[in-house]
CSV table of C-alpha atoms and ligand atoms in Angstrom, one decimal:
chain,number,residue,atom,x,y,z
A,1,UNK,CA,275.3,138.9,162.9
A,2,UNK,CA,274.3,141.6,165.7
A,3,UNK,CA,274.3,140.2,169.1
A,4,UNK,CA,271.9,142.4,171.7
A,5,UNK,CA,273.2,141.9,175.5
A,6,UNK,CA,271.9,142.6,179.4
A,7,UNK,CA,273.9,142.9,182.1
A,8,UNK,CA,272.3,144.0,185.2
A,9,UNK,CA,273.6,141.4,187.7
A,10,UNK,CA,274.9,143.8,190.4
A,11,UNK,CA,274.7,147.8,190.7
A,12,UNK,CA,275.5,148.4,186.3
A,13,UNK,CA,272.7,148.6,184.3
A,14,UNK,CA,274.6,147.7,180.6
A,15,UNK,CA,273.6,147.5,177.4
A,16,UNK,CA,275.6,146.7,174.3
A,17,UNK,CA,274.9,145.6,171.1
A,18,UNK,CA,278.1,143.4,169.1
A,19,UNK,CA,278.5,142.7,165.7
A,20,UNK,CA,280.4,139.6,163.8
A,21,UNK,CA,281.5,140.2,160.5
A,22,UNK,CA,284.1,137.7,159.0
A,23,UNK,CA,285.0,136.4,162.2
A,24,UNK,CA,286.0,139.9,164.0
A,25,UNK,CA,284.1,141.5,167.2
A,26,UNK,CA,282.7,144.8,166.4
A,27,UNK,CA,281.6,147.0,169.7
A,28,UNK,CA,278.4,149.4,168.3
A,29,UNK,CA,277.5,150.6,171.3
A,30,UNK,CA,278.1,150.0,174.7
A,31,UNK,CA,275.8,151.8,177.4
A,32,UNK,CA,277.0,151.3,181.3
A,33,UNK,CA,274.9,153.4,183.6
A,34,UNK,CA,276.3,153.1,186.9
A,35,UNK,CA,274.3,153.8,190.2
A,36,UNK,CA,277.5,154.7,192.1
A,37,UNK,CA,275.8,157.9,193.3
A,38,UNK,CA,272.9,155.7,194.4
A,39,UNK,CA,274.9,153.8,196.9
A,40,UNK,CA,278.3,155.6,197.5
A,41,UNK,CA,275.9,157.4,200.0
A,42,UNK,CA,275.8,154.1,201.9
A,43,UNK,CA,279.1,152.4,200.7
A,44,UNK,CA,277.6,149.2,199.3
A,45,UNK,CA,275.1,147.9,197.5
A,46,UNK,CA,271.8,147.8,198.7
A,47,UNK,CA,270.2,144.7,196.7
A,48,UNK,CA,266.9,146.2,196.3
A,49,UNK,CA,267.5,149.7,196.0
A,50,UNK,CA,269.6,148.2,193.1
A,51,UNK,CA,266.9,146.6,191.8
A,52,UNK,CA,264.5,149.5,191.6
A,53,UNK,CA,267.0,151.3,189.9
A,54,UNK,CA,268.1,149.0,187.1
A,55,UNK,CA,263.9,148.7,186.7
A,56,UNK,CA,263.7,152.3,186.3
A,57,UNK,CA,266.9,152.4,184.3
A,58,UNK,CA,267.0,149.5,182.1
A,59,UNK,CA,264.1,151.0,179.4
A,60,UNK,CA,266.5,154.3,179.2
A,61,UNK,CA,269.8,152.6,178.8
A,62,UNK,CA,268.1,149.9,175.8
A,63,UNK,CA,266.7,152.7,174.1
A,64,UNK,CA,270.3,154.4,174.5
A,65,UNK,CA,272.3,151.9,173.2
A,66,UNK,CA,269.7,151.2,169.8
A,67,UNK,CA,270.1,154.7,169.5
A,68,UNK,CA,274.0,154.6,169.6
A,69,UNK,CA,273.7,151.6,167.5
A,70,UNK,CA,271.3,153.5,164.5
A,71,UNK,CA,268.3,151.0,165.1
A,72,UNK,CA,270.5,147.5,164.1
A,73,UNK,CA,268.6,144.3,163.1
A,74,UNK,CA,269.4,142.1,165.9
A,75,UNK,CA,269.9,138.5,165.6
A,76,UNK,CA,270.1,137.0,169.4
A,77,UNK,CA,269.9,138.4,172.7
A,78,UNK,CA,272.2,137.6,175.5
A,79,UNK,CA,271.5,138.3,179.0
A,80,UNK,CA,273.5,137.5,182.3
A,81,UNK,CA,271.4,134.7,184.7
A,82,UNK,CA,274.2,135.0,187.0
A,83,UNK,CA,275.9,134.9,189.5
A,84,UNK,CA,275.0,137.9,191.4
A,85,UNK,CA,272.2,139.6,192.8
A,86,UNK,CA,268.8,137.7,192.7
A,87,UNK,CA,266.8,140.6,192.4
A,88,UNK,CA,269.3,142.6,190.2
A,89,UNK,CA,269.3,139.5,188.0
A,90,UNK,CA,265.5,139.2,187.3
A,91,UNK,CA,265.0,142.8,186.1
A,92,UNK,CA,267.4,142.2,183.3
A,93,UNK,CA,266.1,138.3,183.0
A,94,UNK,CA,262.6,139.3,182.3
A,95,UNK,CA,263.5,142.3,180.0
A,96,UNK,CA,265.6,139.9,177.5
A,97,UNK,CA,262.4,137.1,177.7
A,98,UNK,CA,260.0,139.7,177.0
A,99,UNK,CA,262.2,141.6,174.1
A,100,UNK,CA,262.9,138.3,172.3
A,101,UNK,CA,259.3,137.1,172.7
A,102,UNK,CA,258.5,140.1,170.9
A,103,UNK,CA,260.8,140.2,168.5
A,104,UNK,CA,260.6,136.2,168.2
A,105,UNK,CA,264.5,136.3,168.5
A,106,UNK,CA,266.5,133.3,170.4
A,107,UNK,CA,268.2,134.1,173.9
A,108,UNK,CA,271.2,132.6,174.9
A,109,UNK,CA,271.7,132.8,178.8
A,110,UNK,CA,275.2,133.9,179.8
A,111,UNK,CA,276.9,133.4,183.0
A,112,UNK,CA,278.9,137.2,184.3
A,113,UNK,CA,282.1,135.1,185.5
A,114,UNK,CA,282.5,133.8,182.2
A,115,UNK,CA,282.0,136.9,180.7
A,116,UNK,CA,284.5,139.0,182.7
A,117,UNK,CA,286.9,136.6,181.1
A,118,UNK,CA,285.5,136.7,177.4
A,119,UNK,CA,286.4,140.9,177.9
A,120,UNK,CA,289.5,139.7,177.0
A,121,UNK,CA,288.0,138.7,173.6
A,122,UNK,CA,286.9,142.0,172.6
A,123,UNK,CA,289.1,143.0,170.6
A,124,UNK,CA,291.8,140.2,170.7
A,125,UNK,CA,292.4,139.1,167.1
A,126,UNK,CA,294.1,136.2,166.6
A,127,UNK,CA,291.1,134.3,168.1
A,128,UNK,CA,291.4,131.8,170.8
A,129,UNK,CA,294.2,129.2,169.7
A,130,UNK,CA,297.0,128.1,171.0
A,131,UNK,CA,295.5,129.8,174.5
A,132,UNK,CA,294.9,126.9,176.2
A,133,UNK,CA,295.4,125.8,179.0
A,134,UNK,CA,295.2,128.8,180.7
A,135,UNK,CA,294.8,130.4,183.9
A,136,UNK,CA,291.9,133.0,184.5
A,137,UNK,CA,291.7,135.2,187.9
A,138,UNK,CA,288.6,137.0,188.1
A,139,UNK,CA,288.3,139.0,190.9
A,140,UNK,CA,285.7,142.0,191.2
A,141,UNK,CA,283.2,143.0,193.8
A,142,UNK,CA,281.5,140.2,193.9
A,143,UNK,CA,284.0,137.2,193.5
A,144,UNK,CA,287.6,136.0,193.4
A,145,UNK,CA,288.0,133.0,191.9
A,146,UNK,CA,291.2,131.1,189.8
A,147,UNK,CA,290.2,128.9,187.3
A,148,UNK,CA,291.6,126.6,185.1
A,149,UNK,CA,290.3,127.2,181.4
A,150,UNK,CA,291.2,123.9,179.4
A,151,UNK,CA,289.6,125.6,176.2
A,152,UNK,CA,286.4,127.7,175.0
A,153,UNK,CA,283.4,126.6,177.3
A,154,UNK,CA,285.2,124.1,179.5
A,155,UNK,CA,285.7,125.6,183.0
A,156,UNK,CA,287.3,124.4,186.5
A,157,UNK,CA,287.1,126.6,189.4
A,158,UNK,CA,290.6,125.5,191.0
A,159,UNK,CA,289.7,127.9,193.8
A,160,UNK,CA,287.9,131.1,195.2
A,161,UNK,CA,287.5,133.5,198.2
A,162,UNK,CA,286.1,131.9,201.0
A,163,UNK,CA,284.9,135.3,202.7
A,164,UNK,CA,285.2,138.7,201.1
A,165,UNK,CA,285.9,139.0,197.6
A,166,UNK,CA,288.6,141.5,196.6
A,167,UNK,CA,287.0,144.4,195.4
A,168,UNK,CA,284.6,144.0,198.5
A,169,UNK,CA,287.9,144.0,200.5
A,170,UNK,CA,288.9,147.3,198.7
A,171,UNK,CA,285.4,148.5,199.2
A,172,UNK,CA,285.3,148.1,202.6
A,173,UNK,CA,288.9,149.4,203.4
A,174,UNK,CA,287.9,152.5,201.7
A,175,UNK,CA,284.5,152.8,203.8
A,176,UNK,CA,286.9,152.6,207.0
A,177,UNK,CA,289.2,155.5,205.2
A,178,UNK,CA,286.3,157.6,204.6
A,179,UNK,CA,287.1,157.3,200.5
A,180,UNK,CA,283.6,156.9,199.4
A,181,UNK,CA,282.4,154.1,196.6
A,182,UNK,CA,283.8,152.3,194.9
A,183,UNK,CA,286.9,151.8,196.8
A,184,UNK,CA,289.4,150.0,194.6
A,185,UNK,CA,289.8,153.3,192.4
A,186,UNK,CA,289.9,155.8,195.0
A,187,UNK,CA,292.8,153.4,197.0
A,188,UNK,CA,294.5,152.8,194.4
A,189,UNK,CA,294.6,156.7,193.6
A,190,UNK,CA,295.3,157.4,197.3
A,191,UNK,CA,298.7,154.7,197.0
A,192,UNK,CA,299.7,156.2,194.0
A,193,UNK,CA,300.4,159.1,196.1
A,194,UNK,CA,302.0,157.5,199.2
A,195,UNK,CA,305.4,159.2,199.6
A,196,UNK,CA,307.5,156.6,201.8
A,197,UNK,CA,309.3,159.6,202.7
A,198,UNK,CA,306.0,161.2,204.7
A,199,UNK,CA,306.1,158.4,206.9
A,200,UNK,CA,307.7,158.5,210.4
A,201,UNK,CA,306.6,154.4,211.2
A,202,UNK,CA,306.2,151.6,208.1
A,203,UNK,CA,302.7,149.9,209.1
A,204,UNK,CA,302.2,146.1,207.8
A,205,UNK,CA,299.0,144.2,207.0
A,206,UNK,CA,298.7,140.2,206.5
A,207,UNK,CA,298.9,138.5,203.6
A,208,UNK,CA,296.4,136.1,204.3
A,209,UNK,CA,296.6,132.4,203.2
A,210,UNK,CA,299.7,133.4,200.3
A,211,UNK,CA,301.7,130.2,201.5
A,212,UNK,CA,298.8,127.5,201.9
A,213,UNK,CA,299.2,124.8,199.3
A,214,UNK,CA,295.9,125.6,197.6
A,215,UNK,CA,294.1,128.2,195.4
A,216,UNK,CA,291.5,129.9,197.8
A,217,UNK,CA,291.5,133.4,198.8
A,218,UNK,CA,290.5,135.0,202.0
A,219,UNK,CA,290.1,138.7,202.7
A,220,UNK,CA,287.6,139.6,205.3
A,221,UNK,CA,290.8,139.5,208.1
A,222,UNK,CA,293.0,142.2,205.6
A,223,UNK,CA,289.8,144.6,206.0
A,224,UNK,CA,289.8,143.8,209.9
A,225,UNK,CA,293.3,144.5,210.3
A,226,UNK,CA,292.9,147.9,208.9
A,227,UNK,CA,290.3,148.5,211.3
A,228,UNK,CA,292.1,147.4,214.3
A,229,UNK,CA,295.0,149.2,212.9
A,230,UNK,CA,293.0,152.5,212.1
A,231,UNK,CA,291.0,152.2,215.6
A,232,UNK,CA,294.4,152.2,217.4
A,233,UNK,CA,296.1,155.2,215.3
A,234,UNK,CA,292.8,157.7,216.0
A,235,UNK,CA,292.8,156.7,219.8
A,236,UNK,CA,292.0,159.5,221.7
A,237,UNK,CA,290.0,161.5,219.2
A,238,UNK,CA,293.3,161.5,216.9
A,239,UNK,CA,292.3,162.2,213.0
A,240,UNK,CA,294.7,160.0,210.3
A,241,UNK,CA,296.9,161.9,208.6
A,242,UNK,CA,297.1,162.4,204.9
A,243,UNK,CA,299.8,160.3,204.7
A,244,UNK,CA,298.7,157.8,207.5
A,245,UNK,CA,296.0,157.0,204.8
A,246,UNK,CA,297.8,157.0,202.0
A,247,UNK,CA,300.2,154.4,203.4
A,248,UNK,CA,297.2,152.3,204.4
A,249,UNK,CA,295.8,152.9,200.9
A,250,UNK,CA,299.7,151.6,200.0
A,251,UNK,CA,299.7,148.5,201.8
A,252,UNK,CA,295.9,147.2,201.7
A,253,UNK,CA,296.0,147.6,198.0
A,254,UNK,CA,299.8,145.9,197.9
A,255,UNK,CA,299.2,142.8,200.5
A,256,UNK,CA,295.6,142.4,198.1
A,257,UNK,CA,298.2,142.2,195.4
A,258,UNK,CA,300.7,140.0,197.1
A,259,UNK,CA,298.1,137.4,197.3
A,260,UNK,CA,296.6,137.5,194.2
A,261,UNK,CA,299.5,137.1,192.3
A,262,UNK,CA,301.2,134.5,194.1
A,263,UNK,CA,298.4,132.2,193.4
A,264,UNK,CA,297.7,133.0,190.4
A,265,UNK,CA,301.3,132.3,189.4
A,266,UNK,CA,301.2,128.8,191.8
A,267,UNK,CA,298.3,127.7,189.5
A,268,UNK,CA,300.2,128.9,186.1
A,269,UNK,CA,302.7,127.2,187.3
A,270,UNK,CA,301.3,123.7,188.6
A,271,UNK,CA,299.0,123.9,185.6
A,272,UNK,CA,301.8,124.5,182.9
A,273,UNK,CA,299.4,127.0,181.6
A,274,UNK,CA,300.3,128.3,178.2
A,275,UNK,CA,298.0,131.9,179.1
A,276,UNK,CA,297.1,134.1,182.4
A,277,UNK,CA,293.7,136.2,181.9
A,278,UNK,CA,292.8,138.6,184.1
A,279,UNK,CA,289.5,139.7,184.2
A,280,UNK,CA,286.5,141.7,186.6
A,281,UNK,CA,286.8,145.3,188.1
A,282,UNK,CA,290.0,144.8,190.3
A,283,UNK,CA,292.2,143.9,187.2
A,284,UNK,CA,291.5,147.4,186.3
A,285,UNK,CA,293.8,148.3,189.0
A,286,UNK,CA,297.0,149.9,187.1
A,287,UNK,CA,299.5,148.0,190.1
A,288,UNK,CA,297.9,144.6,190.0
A,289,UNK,CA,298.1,144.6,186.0
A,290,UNK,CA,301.6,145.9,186.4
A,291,UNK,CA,302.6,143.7,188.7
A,292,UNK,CA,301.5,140.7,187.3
A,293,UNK,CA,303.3,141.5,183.9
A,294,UNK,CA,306.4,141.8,185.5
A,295,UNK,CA,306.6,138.7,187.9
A,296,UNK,CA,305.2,136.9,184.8
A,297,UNK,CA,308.0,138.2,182.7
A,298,UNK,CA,310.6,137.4,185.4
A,299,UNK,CA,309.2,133.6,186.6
A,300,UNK,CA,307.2,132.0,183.8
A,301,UNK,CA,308.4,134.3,180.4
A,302,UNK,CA,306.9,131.7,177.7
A,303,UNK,CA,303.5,132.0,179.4
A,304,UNK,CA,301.3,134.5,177.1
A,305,UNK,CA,299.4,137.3,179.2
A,306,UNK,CA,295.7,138.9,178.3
A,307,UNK,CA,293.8,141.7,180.1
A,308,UNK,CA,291.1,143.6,179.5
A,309,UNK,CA,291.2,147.2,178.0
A,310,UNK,CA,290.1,148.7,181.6
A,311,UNK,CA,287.1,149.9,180.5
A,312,UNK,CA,285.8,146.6,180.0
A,313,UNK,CA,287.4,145.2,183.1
A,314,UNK,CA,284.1,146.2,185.1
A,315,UNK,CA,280.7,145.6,184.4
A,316,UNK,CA,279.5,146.0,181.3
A,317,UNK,CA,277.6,144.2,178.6
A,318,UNK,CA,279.4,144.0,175.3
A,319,UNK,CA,281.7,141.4,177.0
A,320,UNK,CA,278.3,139.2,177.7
A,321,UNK,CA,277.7,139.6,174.2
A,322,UNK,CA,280.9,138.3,173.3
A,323,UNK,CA,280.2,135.5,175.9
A,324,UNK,CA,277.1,134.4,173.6
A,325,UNK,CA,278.9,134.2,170.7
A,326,UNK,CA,282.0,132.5,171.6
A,327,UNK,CA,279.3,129.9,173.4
A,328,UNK,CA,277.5,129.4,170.1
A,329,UNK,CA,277.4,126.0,169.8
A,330,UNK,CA,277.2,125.0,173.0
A,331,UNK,CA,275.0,127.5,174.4
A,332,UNK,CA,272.0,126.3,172.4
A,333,UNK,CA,269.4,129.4,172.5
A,334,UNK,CA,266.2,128.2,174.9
A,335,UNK,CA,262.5,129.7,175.4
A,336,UNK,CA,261.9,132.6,177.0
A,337,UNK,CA,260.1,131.2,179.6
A,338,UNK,CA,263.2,128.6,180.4
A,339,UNK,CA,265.3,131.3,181.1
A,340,UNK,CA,266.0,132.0,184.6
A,341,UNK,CA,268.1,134.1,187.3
A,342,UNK,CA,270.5,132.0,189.2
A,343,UNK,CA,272.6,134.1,192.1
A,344,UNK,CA,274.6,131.3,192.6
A,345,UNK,CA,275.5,130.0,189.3
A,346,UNK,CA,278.9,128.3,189.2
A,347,UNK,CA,281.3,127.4,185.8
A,348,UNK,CA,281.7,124.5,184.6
B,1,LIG,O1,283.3,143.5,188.0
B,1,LIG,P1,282.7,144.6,188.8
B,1,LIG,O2,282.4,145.9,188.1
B,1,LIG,O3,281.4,144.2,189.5
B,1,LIG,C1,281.3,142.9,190.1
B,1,LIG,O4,281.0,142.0,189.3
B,1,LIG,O5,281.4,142.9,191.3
B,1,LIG,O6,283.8,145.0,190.0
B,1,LIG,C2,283.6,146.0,190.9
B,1,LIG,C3,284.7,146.0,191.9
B,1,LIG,C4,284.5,147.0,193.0
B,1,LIG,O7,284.7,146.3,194.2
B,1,LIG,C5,285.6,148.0,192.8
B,1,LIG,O8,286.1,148.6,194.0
B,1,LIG,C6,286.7,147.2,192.1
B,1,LIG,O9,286.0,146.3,191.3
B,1,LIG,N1,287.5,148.1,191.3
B,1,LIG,C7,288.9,148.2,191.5
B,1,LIG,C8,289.3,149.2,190.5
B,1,LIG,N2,288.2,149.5,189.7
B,1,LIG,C9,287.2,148.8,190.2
B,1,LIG,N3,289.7,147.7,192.4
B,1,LIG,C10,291.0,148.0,192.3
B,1,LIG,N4,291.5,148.9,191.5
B,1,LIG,C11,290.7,149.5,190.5
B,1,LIG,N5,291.2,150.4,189.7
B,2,LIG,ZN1,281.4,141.8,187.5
């Protein structure tokens, strides 16, 4: 079967098309056009502006990815409801209802957190057994949440940011730096060239919430603290220093780190999880990925680790196509006209 999927829930306007033979994922094309350009001028994203963009784009990047995919016969459409941005969502929403009216094809609604995980599923052979339970971090732009994944379809959130997600923490840090959009690849590119031997003084940023007994996140005080930090060091028209930033590139991206794998490893832990998947645009950071393998390795070595090829770690929409079809039987196909956007959709 050929699976056709949308993703257009935040500034990526993605489509793929995914094909199932004898139970293995085949990617046949795979079209992200990003509109990084579009709002690196303003270092975020500008909901509406985002919007117009995917309307404008979304016609180009279908045709694209047919194209890539010589003309297939398509069998279901998947599209991302949410969660994400409303008006980012509809475009996308009412470009899947009106295809598969056309084509009288079902559509299978798909929500983007589960599918940052199911990018793990790509191209991951043996399936899903023996997996379970297991403990998923997503974090990207817009979210940072641990859950606990007791098998395929069957979701609970053990906990989430309760301010800035991570990659908006790395976003923002980089706006303060001057970096540009997006800013979890240009830090971490900075920190890969932090020299410890530039640097006359060892600056240190918080760690916030690592040792409370629960699984939230909070990273709206890291970004302030490189504000404060940054405000102080250029007092009296003072400029950073290359190496001033690429320490603070160093530490913001490590303390980020700190965090996230501590409870990510609390949860493996308390949850005797047999699996840790990684999934959404920060887990493309090289460190974090790294990082993770090793303390894994070091604390919990029977627990199996999964993470995306890094390509499909951000937005994209062959791993919403993979969503559909590992949701098959639950994720009965509805009309058109009942599918709807939902920026605050939540697993379950
Ligand atoms: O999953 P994604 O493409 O979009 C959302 O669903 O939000 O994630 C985008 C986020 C951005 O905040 C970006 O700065 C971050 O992922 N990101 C990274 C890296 N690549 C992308 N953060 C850290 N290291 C990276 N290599
Ligand atoms: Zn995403």
């Amino acid at each position: 079967m050929k699976i056709l999927a949308i993703e257009t829930s935040c500034d990526d306007t993605c489509v793929a098309v995914l094909e199932i033979r004898n139970w293995k994922l085949e990617i046949i094309s795979n079209i992200v056009s990003s509109q990084v350009n579009l709002h690196a001028k303003y270092g975020g994203v500008y909901p509406f502006m985002a919007k117009r963009e995917h309307q404008r784009n979304l016609p180009i990047v279908f045709k694209k990815a047919l194209k890539k995919a010589k003309n297939p016969k398509i069998n279901l459409i998947a599209v991302t409801i949410g969660p994400g941005l409303e008006p980012c969502l509809w475009v996308g929403v009412n470009f899947a209802r009106d295809l598969a009216e056309k084509l009288k094809l079902p559509i299978v609604p798909v929500n983007h957190i589960e599918a940052h995980i199911y990018a793990n599923f790509l191209n991951y052979e043996s399936g899903s057994r023996n997996l379970f339970p297991a403990i998923c971090l997503v974090a990207s732009g817009g979210h940072t949440q641990l859950i606990l994944m007791k098998n395929v379809g069957n979701y609970k959130i053990l906990g989430e940011t309760r301010d800035d997600a991570a990659g908006e923490c790395f976003d923002k840090v980089a706006r303060i730096l001057g970096l540009g959009y997006p800013g979890g690849p240009a830090i971490a590119a900075e920190a890969a060239k932090y020299k410890i031997q530039d640097i006359k003084y060892k600056i240190q940023l918080p760690r916030p919430m690592i040792y409370q007994k629960n699984y939230d996140f909070s990273f709206s005080g890291l970004k302030t603290a490189v504000l404060y930090l940054v405000k102080q060091l250029t007092i009296n028209n003072k400029q950073l220093t290359i190496s001033q930033k690429r320490e603070i590139c160093s530490e913001a991206q490590q303390a980020v780190i700190d965090v996230l794998i501590h409870k990510t490893l609390k949860a493996a832990k308390d949850f005797k999880a047999k699996t840790i998947i990684l999934g959404g645009g920060v887990a493309a950071n090289d460190e974090l990925r790294k990082q993770l393998k090793q303390r894994i390795k070091k604390e919990i070595p029977n627990t199996k680790y999964i993470i995306p090829d890094t390509k499909y770690c951000t937005d994209n929409a062959a791993m919403v196509a993979a969503t559909a079809y590992f949701n098959l039987k639950k994720n009965k196909s509805l009309e058109p006209e009942n599918i709807e956007a939902n920026a605050n959709l939540r697993l379950k």
